[in-house]
Amino acid sequence: MTAPVRIALDAMGGDHGPETVLAGAEISLWRHPDTSFVLYGDEERVTNVLKSHPKLAAVSRIVHTDVVVGMDDKPSQALRRGRYKSSMWRAIDAVKLKEADVAVSAGNTGALMAMANFNLRTMPGISRPAIAAIWPTLRGESVVLDVGASIGATAKSLVEMAIMGSAMARVLFDLEAPTVGLLNVGVEEIKGVEEVKEAARILREEVVGVNYRGFVEGNDIGAGTVDVVVTEGFSGNIALKTAEGTAKQLGSYLRAAMGRTWRARIGYLLARDAFRVLREKMDPRRANGGVFLGLNGIVIKSHGGTDAEGFAAAVDLAYDMVRNELLARIEKSLVGRQPQVVAVSRPQAAGVEGQS
Amino acid sequence: MTAPVRIALDAMGGDHGPETVLAGAEISLWRHPDTSFVLYGDEERVTNVLKSHPKLAAVSRIVHTDVVVGMDDKPSQALRRGRYKSSMWRAIDAVKLKEADVAVSAGNTGALMAMANFNLRTMPGISRPAIAAIWPTLRGESVVLDVGASIGATAKSLVEMAIMGSAMARVLFDLEAPTVGLLNVGVEEIKGVEEVKEAARILREEVVGVNYRGFVEGNDIGAGTVDVVVTEGFSGNIALKTAEGTAKQLGSYLRAAMGRTWRARIGYLLARDAFRVLREKMDPRRANGGVFLGLNGIVIKSHGGTDAEGFAAAVDLAYDMVRNELLARIEKSLVGRQPQVVAVSRPQAAGVEGQS
């Protein structure tokens, strides 16, 4: 038997605090009994909540922290106030100290990324971290990155994202050679920003082992045209939020239409199993959890406003990433491909090859 | 009685050519009988198709053109091959020569924008044109720009877009002071790119008459949080295409769910009027038509792949923009606000105030 997956939880993160975090962890524990938890947060409050979760209590230990990073704290403020002592920092630090395999927080994204980046540092060969989202598509699911770790991207960092996203898709979807596309405003090679065009050239000509398929557009994400969609964080975040908004909008149209007439209401009742399936497919909680990629450790960001079911999905994701050795696979992918990438953007840095 | 709206049509543009363009024009003509058309295209072909549209024929004249801009032509190629003589160029040129009030084309966006920009030139005080889309929202409709005229934007051009988008929303939605938001990755003032932050500052502190409400995120577009959403063309295009893709995806989920069981199918039949309403609400043809803003003349871009009903929506939009004097209103808005804007980004150009 393999060792349990050790998950560090920021028990104070998110809009609803320990109640949601612990309830979510217990749901996930039912699905993956080979998990143990370290809960960082206010000891009294966490202990109290834990009383209603005896199953979770049996595999958890609490580490008391005084400081909570606020949902509206700026990253710099969070670092200043929360470094070394906040529940968020300590959960990340557990990963660094190898006391946990992965950290999960529903706290504010900017602060979490700043702390994770500051404490774990980027992997050798990676210029900066990215946040990867799992996107439900017509053909299953795709990995989309970066959905908001940083704004703008060089050709080099887009290529790194293609490599990391491929590794994640391999782990997550059990694919040999996941297909990769660069998000652009047109499928013709003539369009788009210089960085995206240069990244396309590098992926086509110089990177081995990434199954690069060319440019994709916004509508290709939901269609599932490729398994991995790569873009910089501004447009990636806007794409993600726009899709969420559109789904909400159409759900609301549907509800209104089904309540319009008696016939429609009866029709709705008859078809309610079908609507339940549809609702589940559209449930944003199912795809909850952004994966921070490119750091020396895995950190998962849950939506701050999610409920226990949604937080459980983020914990499931954390479990999967560890169980399937995401980090080792990314490292392996980078070692295999790094020389080509480095040769392009920093031809003078020949020593980097020796980093493995 | 006011004079009819004179519409120049690129009869050869789009995936389906004159058949769709003329059929669409006739549908729109039923709705707005005070319209006349100039049809640019292959005379024989257009004459032939026009035979099945006697009502349209009665208010149209044909101008023969030899050259057709291809749907995949690069903008530079289209300009080289099609300047002065293509159906697309001539339709735009009719606006320049005041022979028409507006031009509509379903031809390729890059070529159409290049030709429109080259021939009509930007309005005084506008640094570059933008494409505005009408976006169906939970609260009605919003104007979103730029959805792909150019990549990247300075603070100045974002502010110009806010002014032009406001004018368009005033015309289109009959609002006194349409609300305006800048698309960003976070609602907190700390996030986002420098240009967006600077544009926010200018709109807040220096521009009079734009009802600026702050940053909005991708999900705010479909929610209809503001009447006008301003962003640069790369992210705007990705947002638009992503929303289209998500709508398609959910429509497909819905169809699958309603066919799953006999109960669902019967429910679907009972509720079919409701589903028809829903389908109409989700119909992308309803919102067909991108408005080129910032040029000395109005040009409307229809989706290339649309059918007659979709093309008719683009012609309707052209009619509305002329009837409600979009151009004059933008000019008026610019005159009122230009000094402030110019004072910020080019403090030395005091002479610009005299342009009005």
CSV table of C-alpha atoms in Angstrom, one decimal, chain B residues 39 57 101 121 288:
chain,number,residue,atom,x,y,z
B,39,LEU,CA,-25.3,46.5,-54.4
B,57,ALA,CA,-34.9,45.2,-56.7
B,101,ASP,CA,-25.0,56.4,-45.3
B,121,ARG,CA,-9.6,57.5,-41.9
B,288,ASN,CA,-25.2,39.7,-35.5
